[in-house]
XYZ file of C-alpha atoms in Angstrom:
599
model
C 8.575 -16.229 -42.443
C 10.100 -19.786 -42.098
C 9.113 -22.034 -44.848
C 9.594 -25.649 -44.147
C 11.639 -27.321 -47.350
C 9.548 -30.705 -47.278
C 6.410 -28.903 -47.544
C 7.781 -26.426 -49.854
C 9.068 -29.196 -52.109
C 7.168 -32.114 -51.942
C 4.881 -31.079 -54.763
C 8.048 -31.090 -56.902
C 10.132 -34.139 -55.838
C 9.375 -36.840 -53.863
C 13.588 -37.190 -53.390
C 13.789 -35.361 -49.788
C 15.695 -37.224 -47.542
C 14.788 -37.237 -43.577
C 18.285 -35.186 -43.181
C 16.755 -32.217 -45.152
C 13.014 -32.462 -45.209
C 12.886 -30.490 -41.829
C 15.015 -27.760 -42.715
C 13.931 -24.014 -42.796
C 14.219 -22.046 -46.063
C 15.515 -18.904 -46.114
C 16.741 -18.136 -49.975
C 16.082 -19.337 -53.307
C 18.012 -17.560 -56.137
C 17.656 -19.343 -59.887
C 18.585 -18.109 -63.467
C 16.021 -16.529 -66.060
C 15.208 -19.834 -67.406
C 14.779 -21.575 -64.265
C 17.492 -24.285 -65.256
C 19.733 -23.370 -61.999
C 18.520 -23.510 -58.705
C 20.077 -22.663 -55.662
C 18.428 -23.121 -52.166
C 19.491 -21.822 -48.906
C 18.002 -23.153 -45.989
C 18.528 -23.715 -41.830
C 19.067 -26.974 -40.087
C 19.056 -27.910 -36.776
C 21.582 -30.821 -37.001
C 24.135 -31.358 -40.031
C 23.160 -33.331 -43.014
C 25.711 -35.591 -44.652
C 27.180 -35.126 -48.136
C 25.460 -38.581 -49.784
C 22.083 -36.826 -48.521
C 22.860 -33.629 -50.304
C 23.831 -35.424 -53.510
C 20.836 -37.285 -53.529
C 18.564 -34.108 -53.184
C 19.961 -32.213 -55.500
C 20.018 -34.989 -57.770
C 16.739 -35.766 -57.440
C 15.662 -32.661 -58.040
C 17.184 -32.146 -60.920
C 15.299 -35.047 -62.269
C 12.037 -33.945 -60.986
C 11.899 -30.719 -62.173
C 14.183 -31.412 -65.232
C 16.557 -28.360 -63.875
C 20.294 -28.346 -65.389
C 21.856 -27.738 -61.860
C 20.300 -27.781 -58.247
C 22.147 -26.940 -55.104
C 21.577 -27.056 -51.783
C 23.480 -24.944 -49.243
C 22.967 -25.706 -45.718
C 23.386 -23.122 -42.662
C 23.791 -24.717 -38.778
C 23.769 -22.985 -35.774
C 28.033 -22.287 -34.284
C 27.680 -24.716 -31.611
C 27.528 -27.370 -34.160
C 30.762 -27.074 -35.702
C 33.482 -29.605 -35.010
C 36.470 -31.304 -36.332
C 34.641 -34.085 -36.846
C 32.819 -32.210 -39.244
C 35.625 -31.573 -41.889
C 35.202 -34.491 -44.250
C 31.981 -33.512 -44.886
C 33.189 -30.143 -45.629
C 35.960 -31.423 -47.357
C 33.712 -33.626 -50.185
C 31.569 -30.427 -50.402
C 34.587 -28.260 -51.258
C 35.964 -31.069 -53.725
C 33.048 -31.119 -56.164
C 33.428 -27.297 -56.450
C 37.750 -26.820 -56.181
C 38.394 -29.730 -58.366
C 41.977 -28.935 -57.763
C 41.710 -30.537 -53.960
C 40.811 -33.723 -55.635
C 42.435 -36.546 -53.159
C 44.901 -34.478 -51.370
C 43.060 -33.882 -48.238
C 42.255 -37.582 -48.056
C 44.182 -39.086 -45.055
C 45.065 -35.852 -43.868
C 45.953 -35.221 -40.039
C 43.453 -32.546 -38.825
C 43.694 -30.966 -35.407
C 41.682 -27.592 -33.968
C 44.336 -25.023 -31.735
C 41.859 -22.454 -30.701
C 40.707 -20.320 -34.256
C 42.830 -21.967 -36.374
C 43.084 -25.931 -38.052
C 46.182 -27.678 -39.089
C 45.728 -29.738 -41.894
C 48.789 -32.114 -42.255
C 48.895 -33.656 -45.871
C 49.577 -37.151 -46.599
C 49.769 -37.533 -50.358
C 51.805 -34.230 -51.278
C 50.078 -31.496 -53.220
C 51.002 -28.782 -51.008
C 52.183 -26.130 -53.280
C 49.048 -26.976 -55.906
C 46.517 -26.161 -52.683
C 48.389 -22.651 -51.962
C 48.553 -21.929 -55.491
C 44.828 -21.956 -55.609
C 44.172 -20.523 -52.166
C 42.078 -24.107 -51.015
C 42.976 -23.285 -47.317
C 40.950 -19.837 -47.702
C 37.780 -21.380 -50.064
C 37.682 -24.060 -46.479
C 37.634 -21.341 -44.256
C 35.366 -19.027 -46.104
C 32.540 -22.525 -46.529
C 33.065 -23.367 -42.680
C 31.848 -19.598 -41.942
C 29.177 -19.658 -44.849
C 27.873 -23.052 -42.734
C 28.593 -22.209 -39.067
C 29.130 -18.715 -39.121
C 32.219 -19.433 -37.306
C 35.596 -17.820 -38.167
C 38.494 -20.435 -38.298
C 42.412 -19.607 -40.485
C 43.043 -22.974 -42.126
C 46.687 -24.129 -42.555
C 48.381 -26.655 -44.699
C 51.381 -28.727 -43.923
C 53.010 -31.466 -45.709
C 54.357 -34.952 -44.212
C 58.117 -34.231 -45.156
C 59.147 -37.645 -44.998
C 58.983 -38.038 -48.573
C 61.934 -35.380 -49.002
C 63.562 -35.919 -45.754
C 67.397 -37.529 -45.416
C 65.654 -41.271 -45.377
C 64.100 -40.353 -48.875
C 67.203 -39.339 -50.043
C 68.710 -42.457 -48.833
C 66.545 -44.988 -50.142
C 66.954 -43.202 -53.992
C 70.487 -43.061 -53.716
C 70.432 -47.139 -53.040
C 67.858 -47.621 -55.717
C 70.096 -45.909 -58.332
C 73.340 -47.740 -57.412
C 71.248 -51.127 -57.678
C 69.755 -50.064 -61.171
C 71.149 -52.096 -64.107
C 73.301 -49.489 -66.129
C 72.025 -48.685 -69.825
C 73.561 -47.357 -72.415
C 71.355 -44.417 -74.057
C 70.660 -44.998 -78.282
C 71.988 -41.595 -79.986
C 68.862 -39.739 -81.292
C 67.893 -41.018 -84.753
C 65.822 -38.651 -88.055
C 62.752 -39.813 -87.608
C 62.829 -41.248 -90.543
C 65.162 -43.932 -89.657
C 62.536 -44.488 -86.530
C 61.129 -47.773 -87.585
C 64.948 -49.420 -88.052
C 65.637 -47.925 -84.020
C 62.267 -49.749 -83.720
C 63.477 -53.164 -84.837
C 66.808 -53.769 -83.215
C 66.025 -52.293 -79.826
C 63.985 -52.884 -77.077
C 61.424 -50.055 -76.353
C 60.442 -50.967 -72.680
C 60.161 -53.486 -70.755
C 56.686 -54.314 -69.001
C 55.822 -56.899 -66.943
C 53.293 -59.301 -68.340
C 50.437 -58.533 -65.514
C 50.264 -55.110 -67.581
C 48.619 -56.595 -70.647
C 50.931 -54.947 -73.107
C 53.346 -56.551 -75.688
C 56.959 -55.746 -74.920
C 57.819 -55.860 -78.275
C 55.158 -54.308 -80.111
C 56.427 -50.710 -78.657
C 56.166 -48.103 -82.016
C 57.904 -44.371 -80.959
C 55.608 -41.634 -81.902
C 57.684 -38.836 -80.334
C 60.868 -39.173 -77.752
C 63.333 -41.922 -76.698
C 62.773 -45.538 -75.634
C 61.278 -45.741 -71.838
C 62.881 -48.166 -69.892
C 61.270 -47.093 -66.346
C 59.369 -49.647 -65.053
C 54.947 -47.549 -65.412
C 53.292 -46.695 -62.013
C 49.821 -47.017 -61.828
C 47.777 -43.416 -62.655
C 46.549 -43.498 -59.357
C 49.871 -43.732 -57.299
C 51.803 -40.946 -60.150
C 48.856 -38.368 -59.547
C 50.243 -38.790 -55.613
C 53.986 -37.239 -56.803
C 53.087 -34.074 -58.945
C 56.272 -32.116 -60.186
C 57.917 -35.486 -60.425
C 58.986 -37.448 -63.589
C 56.770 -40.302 -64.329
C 56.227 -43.346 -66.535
C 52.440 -44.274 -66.974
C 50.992 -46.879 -69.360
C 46.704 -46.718 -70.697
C 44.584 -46.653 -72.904
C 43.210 -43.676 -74.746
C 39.308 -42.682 -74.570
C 39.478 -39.388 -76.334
C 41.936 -37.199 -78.689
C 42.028 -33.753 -79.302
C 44.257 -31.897 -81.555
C 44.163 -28.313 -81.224
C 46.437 -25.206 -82.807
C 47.623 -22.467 -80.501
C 49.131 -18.774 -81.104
C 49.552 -19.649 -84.958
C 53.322 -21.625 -84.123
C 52.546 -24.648 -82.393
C 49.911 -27.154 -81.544
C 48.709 -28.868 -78.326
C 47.729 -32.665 -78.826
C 46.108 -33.949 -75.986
C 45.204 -37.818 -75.016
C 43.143 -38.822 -72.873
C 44.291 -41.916 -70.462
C 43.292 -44.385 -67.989
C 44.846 -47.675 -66.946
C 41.498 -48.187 -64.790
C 43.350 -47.145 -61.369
C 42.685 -43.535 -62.013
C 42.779 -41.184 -65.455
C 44.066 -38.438 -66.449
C 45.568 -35.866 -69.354
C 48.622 -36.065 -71.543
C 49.503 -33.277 -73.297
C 52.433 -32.862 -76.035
C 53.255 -29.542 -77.563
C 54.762 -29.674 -80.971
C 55.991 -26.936 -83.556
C 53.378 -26.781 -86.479
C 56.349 -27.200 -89.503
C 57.563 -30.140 -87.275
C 53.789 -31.572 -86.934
C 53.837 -33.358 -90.057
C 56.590 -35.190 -89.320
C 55.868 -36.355 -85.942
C 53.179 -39.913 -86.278
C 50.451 -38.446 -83.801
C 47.823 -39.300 -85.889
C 48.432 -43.050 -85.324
C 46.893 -43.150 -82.358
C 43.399 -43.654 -82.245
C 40.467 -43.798 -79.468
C 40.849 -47.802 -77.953
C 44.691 -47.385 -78.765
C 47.384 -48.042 -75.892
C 49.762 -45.639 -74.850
C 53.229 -45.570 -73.317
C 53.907 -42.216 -71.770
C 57.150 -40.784 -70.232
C 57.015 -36.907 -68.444
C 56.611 -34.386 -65.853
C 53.368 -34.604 -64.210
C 51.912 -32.020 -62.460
C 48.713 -29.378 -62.294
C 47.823 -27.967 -65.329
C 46.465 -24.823 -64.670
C 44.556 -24.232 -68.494
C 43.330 -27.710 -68.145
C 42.483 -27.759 -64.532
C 43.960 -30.762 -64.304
C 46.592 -33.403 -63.431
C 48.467 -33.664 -66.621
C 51.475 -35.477 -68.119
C 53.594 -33.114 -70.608
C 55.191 -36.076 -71.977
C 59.099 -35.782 -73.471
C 58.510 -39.449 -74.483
C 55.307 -41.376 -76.096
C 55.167 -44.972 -77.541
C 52.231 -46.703 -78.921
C 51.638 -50.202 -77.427
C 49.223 -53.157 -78.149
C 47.329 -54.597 -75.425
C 48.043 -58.798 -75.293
C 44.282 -60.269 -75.762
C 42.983 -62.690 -73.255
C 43.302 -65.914 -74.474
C 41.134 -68.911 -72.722
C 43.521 -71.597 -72.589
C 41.284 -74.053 -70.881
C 41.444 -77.476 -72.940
C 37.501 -77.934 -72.630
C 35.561 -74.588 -73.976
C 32.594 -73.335 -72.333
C 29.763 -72.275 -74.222
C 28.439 -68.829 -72.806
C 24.876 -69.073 -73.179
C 24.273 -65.639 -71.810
C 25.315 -63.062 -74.048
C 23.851 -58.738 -73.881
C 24.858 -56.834 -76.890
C 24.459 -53.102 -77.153
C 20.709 -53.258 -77.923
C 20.292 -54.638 -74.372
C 19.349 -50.864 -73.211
C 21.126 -49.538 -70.003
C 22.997 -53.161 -69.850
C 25.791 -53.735 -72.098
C 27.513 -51.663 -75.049
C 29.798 -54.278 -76.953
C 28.377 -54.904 -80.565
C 27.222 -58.403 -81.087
C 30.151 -58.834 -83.602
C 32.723 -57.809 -81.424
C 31.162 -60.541 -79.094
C 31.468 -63.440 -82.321
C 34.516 -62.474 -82.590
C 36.319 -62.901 -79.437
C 34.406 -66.203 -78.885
C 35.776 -67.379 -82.341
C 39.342 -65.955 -81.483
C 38.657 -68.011 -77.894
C 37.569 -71.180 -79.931
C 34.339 -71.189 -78.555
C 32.007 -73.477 -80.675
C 28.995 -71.724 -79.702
C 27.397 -68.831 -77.849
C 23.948 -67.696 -77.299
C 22.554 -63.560 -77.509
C 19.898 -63.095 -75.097
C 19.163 -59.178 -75.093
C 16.681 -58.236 -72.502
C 13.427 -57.973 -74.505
C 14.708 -57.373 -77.762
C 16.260 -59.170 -81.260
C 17.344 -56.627 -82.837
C 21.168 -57.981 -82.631
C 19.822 -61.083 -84.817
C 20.274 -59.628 -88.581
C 23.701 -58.608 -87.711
C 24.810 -61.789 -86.096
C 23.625 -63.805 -88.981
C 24.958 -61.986 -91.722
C 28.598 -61.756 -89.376
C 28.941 -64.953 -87.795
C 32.989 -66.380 -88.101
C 33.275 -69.437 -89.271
C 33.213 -72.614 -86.897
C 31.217 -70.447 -84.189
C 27.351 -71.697 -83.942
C 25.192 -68.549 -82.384
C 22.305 -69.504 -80.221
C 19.032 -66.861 -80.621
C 17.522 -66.585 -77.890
C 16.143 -63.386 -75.511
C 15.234 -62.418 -71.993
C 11.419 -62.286 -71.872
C 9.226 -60.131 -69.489
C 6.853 -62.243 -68.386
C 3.244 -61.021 -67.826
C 1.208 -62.191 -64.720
C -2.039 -62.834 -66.324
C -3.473 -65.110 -63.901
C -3.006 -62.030 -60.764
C -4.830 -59.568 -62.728
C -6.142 -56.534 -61.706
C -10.264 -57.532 -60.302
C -12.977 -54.917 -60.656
C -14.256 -55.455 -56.854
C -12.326 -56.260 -53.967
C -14.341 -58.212 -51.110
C -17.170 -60.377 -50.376
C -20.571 -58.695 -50.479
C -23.078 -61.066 -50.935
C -25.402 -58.293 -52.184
C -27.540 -58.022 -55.440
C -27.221 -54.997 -57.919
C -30.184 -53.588 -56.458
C -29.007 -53.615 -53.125
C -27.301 -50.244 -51.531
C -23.705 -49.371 -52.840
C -22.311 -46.334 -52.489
C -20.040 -43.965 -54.978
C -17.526 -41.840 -53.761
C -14.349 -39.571 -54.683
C -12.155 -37.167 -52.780
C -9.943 -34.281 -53.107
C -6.483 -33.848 -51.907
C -3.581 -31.583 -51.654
C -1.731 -33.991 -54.207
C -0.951 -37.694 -55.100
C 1.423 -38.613 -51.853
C -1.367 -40.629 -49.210
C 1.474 -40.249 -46.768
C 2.332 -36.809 -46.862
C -0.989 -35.326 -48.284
C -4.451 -35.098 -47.087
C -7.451 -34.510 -47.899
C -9.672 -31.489 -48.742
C -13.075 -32.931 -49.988
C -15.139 -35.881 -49.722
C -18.123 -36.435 -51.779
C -20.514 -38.740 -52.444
C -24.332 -40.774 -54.042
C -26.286 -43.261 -52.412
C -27.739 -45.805 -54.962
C -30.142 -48.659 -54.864
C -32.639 -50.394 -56.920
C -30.170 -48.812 -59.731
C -31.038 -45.178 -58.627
C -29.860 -42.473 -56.884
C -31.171 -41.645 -53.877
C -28.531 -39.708 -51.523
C -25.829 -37.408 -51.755
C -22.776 -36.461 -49.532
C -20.180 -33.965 -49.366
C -17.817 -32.313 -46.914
C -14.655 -30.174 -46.821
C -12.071 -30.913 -44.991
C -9.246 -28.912 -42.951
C -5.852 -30.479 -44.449
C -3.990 -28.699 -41.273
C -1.662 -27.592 -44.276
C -1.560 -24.848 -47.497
C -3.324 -26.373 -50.088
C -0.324 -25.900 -53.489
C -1.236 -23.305 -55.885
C -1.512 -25.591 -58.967
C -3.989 -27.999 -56.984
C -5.876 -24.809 -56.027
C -6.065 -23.603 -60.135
C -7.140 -27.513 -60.881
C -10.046 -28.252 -58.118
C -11.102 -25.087 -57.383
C -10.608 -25.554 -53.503
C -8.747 -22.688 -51.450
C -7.230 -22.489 -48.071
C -10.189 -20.363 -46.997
C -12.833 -22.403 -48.233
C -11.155 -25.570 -45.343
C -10.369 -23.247 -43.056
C -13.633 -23.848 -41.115
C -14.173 -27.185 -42.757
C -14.245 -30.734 -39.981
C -10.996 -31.985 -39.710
C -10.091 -35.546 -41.713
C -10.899 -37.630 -38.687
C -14.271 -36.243 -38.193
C -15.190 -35.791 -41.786
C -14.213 -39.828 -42.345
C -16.351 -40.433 -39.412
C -19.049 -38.890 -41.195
C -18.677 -40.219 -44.250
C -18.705 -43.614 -42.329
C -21.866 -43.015 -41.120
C -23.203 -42.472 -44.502
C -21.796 -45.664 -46.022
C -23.513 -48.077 -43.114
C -22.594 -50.976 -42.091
C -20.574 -53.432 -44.440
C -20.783 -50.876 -47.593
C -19.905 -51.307 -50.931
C -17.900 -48.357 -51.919
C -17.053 -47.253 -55.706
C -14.651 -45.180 -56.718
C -12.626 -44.407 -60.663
C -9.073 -45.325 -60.147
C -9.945 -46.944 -56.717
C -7.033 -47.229 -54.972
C -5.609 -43.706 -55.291
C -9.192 -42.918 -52.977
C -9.056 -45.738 -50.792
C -5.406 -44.972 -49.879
C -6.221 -41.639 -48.743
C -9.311 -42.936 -46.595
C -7.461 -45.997 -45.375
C -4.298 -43.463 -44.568
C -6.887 -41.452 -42.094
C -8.157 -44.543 -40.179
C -4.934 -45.814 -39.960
C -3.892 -42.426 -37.992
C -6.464 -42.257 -35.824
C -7.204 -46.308 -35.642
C -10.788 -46.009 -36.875
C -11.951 -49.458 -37.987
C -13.905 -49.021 -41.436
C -14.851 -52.248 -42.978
C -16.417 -52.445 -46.745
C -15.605 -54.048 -49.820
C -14.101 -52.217 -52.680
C -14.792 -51.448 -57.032
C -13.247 -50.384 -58.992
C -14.845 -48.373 -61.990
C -11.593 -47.971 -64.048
C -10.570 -51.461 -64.204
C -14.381 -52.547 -65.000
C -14.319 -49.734 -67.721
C -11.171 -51.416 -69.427
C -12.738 -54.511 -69.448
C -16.003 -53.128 -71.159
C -14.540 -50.990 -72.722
C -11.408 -51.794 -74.446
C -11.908 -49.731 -77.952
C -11.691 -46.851 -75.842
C -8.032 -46.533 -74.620
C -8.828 -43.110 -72.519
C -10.748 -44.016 -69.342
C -10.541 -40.659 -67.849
C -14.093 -39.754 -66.089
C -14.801 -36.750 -68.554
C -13.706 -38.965 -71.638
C -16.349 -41.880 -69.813
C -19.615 -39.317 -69.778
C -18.861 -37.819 -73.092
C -18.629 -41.313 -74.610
C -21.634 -42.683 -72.959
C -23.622 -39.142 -73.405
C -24.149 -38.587 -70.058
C -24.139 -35.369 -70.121
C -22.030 -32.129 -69.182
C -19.334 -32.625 -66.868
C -17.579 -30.372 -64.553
C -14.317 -32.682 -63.274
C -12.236 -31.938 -59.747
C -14.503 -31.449 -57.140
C -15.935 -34.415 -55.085
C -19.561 -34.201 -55.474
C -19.491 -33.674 -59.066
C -17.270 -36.675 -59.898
C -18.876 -38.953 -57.478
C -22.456 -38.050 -59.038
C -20.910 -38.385 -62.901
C -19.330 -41.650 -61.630
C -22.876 -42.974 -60.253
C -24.233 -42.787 -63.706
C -21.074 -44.079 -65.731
C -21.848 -47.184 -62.879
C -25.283 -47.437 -63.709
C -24.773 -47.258 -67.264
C -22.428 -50.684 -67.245
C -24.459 -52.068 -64.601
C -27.263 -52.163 -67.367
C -25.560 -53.274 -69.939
C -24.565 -56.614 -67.529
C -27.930 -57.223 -66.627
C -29.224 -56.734 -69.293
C -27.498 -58.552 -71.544
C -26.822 -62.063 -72.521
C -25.260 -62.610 -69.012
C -28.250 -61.368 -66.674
C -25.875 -61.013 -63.627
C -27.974 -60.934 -60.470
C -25.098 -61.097 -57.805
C -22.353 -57.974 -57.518
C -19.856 -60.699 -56.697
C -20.364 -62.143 -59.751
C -19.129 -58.936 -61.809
C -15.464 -60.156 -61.860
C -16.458 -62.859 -63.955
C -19.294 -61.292 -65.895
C -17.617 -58.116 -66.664
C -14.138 -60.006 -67.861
């Protein structure tokens, strides 16, 4: 049985894009506690990566699942070259080891098998994990087609021009003479009287403030992380900051310390292995989270870490050189978001003081969206000479464009004809649900004096859940007018230039306006709605739901979710604030008036 996904699905998530919400369903496998999800399904054309992410993503969301995937299954005839990079980014996220190997690659078809000629390196790292097997076994799992995948390398990297061009670099380097190895107690003296590196200023990083934590003095010029990851098996200098430490003791002798770096090009891991009766001696410890980092060492793929790594012979902390704002005239920034500016900004409001102060700002304002919470700290914190502005980013409310209990002209009395209606549906979607009940009550002179109802054939399986809540089953529509006809009936029950009432109004008029729209029937009326006049009645209340309504006004027992039985319930919560309107001090005459009187 083919079960189409967007049906399937669009109970759960309303995330389907038009890439996947035809496709046919064929597995779903998931764990015991429903937190991983994996759907198999058929699709007539391919569906790009983004479109996957965002599905699965989505999903996740909606259905608050740990992992969802999605794997797709095409038809042979689809395959083509032109279909490897989407393979490619699918195989990535699961064989982090391919990482950005295969980007640039030159990728040619000679019948059953594909050449893949690398541009970055990383040849020997993609056979050491079999990559060129995992692409050949997803290209069947997808197209059923059998294809041997084959990896070269561009060789001009180690070819006889390589070779050249380092042999000329080394004879133009300036020759240095190597500092004997030093206790490392004598470190700090080495320290003072030589130069540890030396880094171009457009780094950030003071020259001079170099401290050796473990190794010699680096005198290689850094490479951005990005452009070392490119050479692994190579010796590399890379310079960055540290976001996390870990310190960790292996096989009882020695101990892995582990920093992680990025210089905002790319990141990656540096790893140092060190004795444990040496450990004490050695000034790891020194660097901290926010610290910079000098690192010298063989980079390559770590296979524990399943990672690039750096297993450094040399590491020297650094300190970053602060921006300075050397324009004569200081600004004042009068647009400042602290950390309690949610989803915005993380930087404390003192850390914020203080760089203006260092700056020589005079002044500078904190406007958090919607909240003041940063206030008690910047007063109590504020550096001397630096003025702080409170201020705030306000929501504004649009009081003026508020919500209005009836929608239309009517010129009609309360006792004139009105009618009160509510459907049931297949779900909350207008535009990808219909309906499966209509009902409603005639009323005039402020009594009830007609009802309607009618099934309806949604031309689709009505979901389980919205089966257990209204009570309505496939085979109680299956013989039921479809929604063009039953709106045509309802029509004729309404008249000419109704009034039509309905709780929550435009969740029901959506679905009726939805069904005219398909089958361009004109339906004029004017519209109330019962909800918004109930808030304004009733404010004490808070609940407005229509069982919550009759229960409060003691109208009597109430069975909610089917048409006829709401729409009748409605008809007297209606009458009941009609009364108390005209009855009142305001003695409202005209329905048109109710805006006003009921406000």
């Amino acid at each position: 049985m083919e079960i189409n996904l967007g049906n399937f699905l669009s109970e759960y998530t309303s995330v389907i894009p038009d890439s996947i919400v035809n496709g046919k369903i064929f597995k779903i496998t998931h764990s015991k506690n429903f937190k991983s999800i994996t759907i198999s399904a058929d699709f007539e054309n391919t569906v790009p990566f983004n479109d996957i992410i965002s599905f699965e993503k989505g999903m996740e969301h909606d259905i608050k699942a740990e992992s969802v995937r999605l794997k797709c299954r095409y038809s042979p005839e689809l395959f083509s070259i032109a279909e490897l990079p989407n393979l490619i980014d699918i195989l990535r996220r699961d064989v982090s080891v391919v990482n950005g190997f295969l980007d640039d690659a030159d990728i040619s078809l000679n019948d059953d098998v594909i050449n893949i000629k690398l541009m970055h390196g990383g040849l020997d790292i993609l056979n050491n994990f079999h990559v060129s097997g995992e692409l050949s076994k997803l290209i069947y799992s997808q197209f059923s087609v059998n294809l041997k995948v084959i990896f070269d390398e561009n060789n001009y990297n180690v070819n006889e021009e390589y070779e050249k061009l380092s042999r000329k670099l080394e004879a133009e380097a300036p020759v240095v003479e190597i500092a004997p190895e030093k206790d490392i107690e004598h470190i700090s003296d080495f320290i003072n009287s030589e130069a540890v590196c030396s880094l171009p200023p457009e780094l950030g990083f003071d020259s001079e403030s170099g401290e050796i934590i473990i190794g010699k003095p680096i005198r290689s010029k850094p490479s951005a992380i990005k452009e070392a990851m490119k050479e692994p098996g190579k010796k590399t200098v890379i310079i960055g900051d540290v976001f996390r430490t870990d310190k960790k003791e292996i096989k009882g002798e020695r101990t892995v310390i582990t920093w992680f770096v990025t210089d905002f090009s790319g990141s990656l891991i540096v790893k140092l292995f060190a004795d444990n009766d040496k450990l004490a001696d050695l000034p790891v410890d020194k660097i901290k989270k926010g610290d910079a980092i000098l690192v010298s060492g063989k980079i390559d793929f770590d296979t524990f870490a399943h990672d690039i790594t750096v297993m450094a012979d040399s590491v020297i902390k650094v300190k970053r050189i602060p921006k300075t704002d050397n324009y004569p005239k200081k600004r004042v920034e009068l647009h400042c978001h602290t950390n309690m500016s949610t989803m915005d900004a993380i930087p404390e409001v003192t850390k914020l003081m203080e760089r203006a102060s260092f700056w020589g700002h005079q002044a500078m304002a904190v406007t958090d969206h919607g909240a003041v919470q940063a206030f008690p700290d910047a007063m109590y914190n504020q550096p001397e000479g630096l003025k702080v502005i409170y201020g705030c980013e306000a929501y504004v409310v649009n009081d003026l464009d508020r919500p209005m209990i009836l929608k239309g002209v009517t010129g009609k009395t309360v006792d004139d004809e009105i009618i009160v209606f509510d459907v049931e549906t297949t779900g909350l979607n207008y535009k990808k649900d219909r309906l499966t009940e209509i009902g409603a009550v005639k009323i005039r002179n402020r009594s009830i004096i007609d009802s309607f109802n009618t099934m309806v054939n949604p031309r689709k399986p009505i979901p389980k859940k919205v089966s257990e809540l209204t009570g309505i089953t496939d085979d109680m529509v299956a013989n039921a007018p479809e929604e063009d006809e039953a709106v045509r009936r309802f029509m004729e029950f309404c008249g000419e230039n109704a009034v039509l009432v309905a709780h929550n109004a435009n969740f029901d008029n959506n679905f009726i306006k939805s069904v005219c729209e398909r089958y361009n029937i004109s339906f004029e009326y004017a519209l109330l709605d019962t909800l918004v006049m109930c808030q304004s009645m009733l404010p004490e209340l808070g609940r407005y739901k229509l069982g919550y309504l009759a229960k409060y006004l003691k109208l009597g027992k109430f069975e909610a979710h089917r048409a006829s039985d709401d729409a009748m319930m409605l008809g007297k919560v209606y009458l009941e604030l009609l009364k108390r309107l005209t009855d009142g001090n305001k003695k409202m005459q005209m329905l048109d008036d109710i805006n006003i009187c009921a406000g």
